[in-house]
């Protein structure tokens, strides 16, 4: 009935709009018929909405019953994720996490507590979670501390059952001094006096206090100030890609400085890569947690993996984001990622429109089928369509694919921002306004906006102007000296390699400055490709001079690979005749013919031992002398200064 009315209404609408010269009586009759169709159409739509509301109510009732069954039968299980001590690599404790039945929509803790809150069962569910975690922690005989999640909302409720947590611990034989109450903030905290009293109550029983997700919650910074916790856990947002983001780096640095002054210990959450782990360690943060260290598990490990232990055992000084310049290692699209809940192709236009109304900041929503994006619906497009006469009535309950852009801009998370900016420039102008969909190997991840892309590119250009060489976008003298200063201060061993292109000036004179720029850029590209982005810093200090501060143990092998690549790739920048005879002839300043060999690369290397050099100037002076010795060797050459220099 509903589908038939909708179809007839479309036909009548098309006839009314398409035949302006029809007789008045016939036109009026059509308009009356359209009105009747619209009335029936709206009635059918209302009936469908009533059915949907009824279905929703039934689903809520089912969830409520399932929750009560879970509570009654204690159908929750505990997982534990290790918390690692950065200095030494020991596991100092575990965070207890909870999961519902695997075959239930309440498996996720977020959904579990959402339904509990809707049914006024938050206290019951939270106490059951504590009991399950404590009993399982004791059963597994896990060493160290137990980080036990407690919500401030539950802690301060008048209906909170005080003393039960202590009872669970006593029955399980766990000393309260081994337990850290981890405050997880799901709703705003308003009564700080009540919170302080509750925290004091727990402290008096021997518990320590931690604040979870610092920087993510509603008032976590004020909670830190009011409660003076023993631990703060930095939200994963600020840890992920911290090795690529100077803003996140500065935020975490500031947190660490405050923690040192207040006697608070910091735990970095969400460590997912070795690069993040090493940077967090370099900042002096004491503890870490995340998938790279260990995932939550029913039977957690009591020792870290060999890979993590090996990384923590290194004495490297990490390269900070602003010290990397803008290069092939540069920023990726994933740093623009914003989580936007996708819609399915069968979702109605009314449902999508309602979401735009409820979320004023939402600019666009992707349409995703089987995990892959197939289109994009923008706020402006949806509102414009619904503003037209009878569009809502005609198409409101139809699938949203009718109003979507079927050819949105889709990019992988690993695409560089430079490449993305070029793609946007070359593509249709609508993509800058609509934004772009970000995927991981074809699977939907989130959205990015043209505004964020422009902001990041602008910031990269500003940083380049301050720190990088404009030709290669590699770090210049300032970040090189900053990084070397930190390595000298930390007493680590490293290798300084000074690179210089031989016969560059005559090449520039004969082939032109554009060709000269090309071989400088080629050199920078080769140096980057043969160095470790997490351990070795590549810099361009001006002209045809480059430098690498190596912490890689196989630095000499890398240097030889650089020489081999340079000798091969430089040939494409000469004409065939010059390549065949191994050089070219040009006039010098006195007008005499001079033969110049093909460009080669000279490397002067100096090993810097702890305490051997007092300043970067002394290191630069010795490296410069080593480079001069390398240039005396014909062809591509590596000179290693093996002298035992006195400490200064």
Coordinates of C-alpha atoms in Angstrom, one line a residue, residues 77-84 91-98 126-150 164-170 172-184 202 206-211 230-231 233 267 287 289 297-298 300:
X77 CA 34.2 -12.2 32.5
X78 CA 37.4 -10.3 33.2
X79 CA 40.4 -9.5 30.9
X80 CA 43.7 -8.0 32.1
X81 CA 46.1 -5.7 30.2
X82 CA 49.6 -5.2 31.6
X83 CA 51.0 -1.9 32.7
X84 CA 54.7 -1.7 31.9
X91 CA 55.1 -5.4 34.4
X92 CA 54.0 -3.5 37.5
X93 CA 50.4 -4.4 37.4
X94 CA 47.3 -5.0 35.3
X95 CA 44.1 -3.1 34.4
X96 CA 41.0 -5.2 34.9
X97 CA 38.6 -4.9 32.0
X98 CA 35.2 -6.4 31.7
X126 CA 29.6 -1.8 38.5
X127 CA 29.8 -3.8 41.8
X128 CA 29.4 -7.0 39.9
X129 CA 32.3 -5.9 37.5
X130 CA 34.5 -5.2 40.5
X131 CA 33.7 -8.5 42.1
X132 CA 34.4 -10.5 38.9
X133 CA 37.7 -8.7 38.2
X134 CA 38.9 -9.1 41.8
X135 CA 38.1 -12.8 42.0
X136 CA 39.7 -13.5 38.6
X137 CA 42.8 -11.5 39.5
X138 CA 43.2 -13.6 42.7
X139 CA 42.5 -16.8 40.8
X140 CA 45.2 -16.1 38.2
X141 CA 47.6 -15.1 41.0
X142 CA 48.8 -12.1 38.9
X143 CA 51.7 -10.2 40.4
X144 CA 51.8 -6.4 41.1
X145 CA 49.0 -3.9 41.2
X146 CA 45.4 -4.2 40.1
X147 CA 44.0 -1.1 38.4
X148 CA 40.3 -1.4 39.2
X149 CA 37.8 0.8 37.2
X150 CA 35.4 2.8 39.3
X164 CA 31.6 -4.1 49.5
X165 CA 34.8 -3.6 47.4
X166 CA 36.9 -4.1 50.6
X167 CA 34.8 -7.2 51.3
X168 CA 35.6 -8.7 47.8
X169 CA 39.3 -8.1 48.4
X170 CA 39.2 -9.7 51.8
X172 CA 40.0 -13.1 47.6
X173 CA 43.0 -12.5 49.9
X174 CA 44.2 -9.3 48.2
X175 CA 45.7 -6.5 50.2
X176 CA 44.0 -3.1 49.4
X177 CA 47.5 -1.6 49.1
X178 CA 47.8 -3.6 45.9
X179 CA 44.7 -2.0 44.4
X180 CA 44.6 1.3 42.5
X181 CA 41.1 2.8 42.1
X182 CA 41.0 4.0 38.5
X183 CA 38.4 6.8 38.1
X184 CA 36.7 6.5 34.7
X202 CA 39.2 4.8 49.8
X206 CA 44.8 1.7 51.8
X207 CA 43.8 2.2 48.1
X208 CA 45.8 4.4 45.7
X209 CA 43.9 6.6 43.2
X210 CA 44.4 7.0 39.5
X211 CA 42.6 9.2 36.9
X230 CA 48.8 8.9 42.7
X231 CA 48.6 8.1 39.0
X233 CA 46.7 7.9 32.7
X267 CA 50.8 6.0 32.5
X287 CA 54.7 3.6 32.8
X289 CA 50.0 0.5 28.4
X297 CA 43.7 -11.2 27.6
X298 CA 41.9 -13.8 29.7
X300 CA 47.8 -12.2 30.5

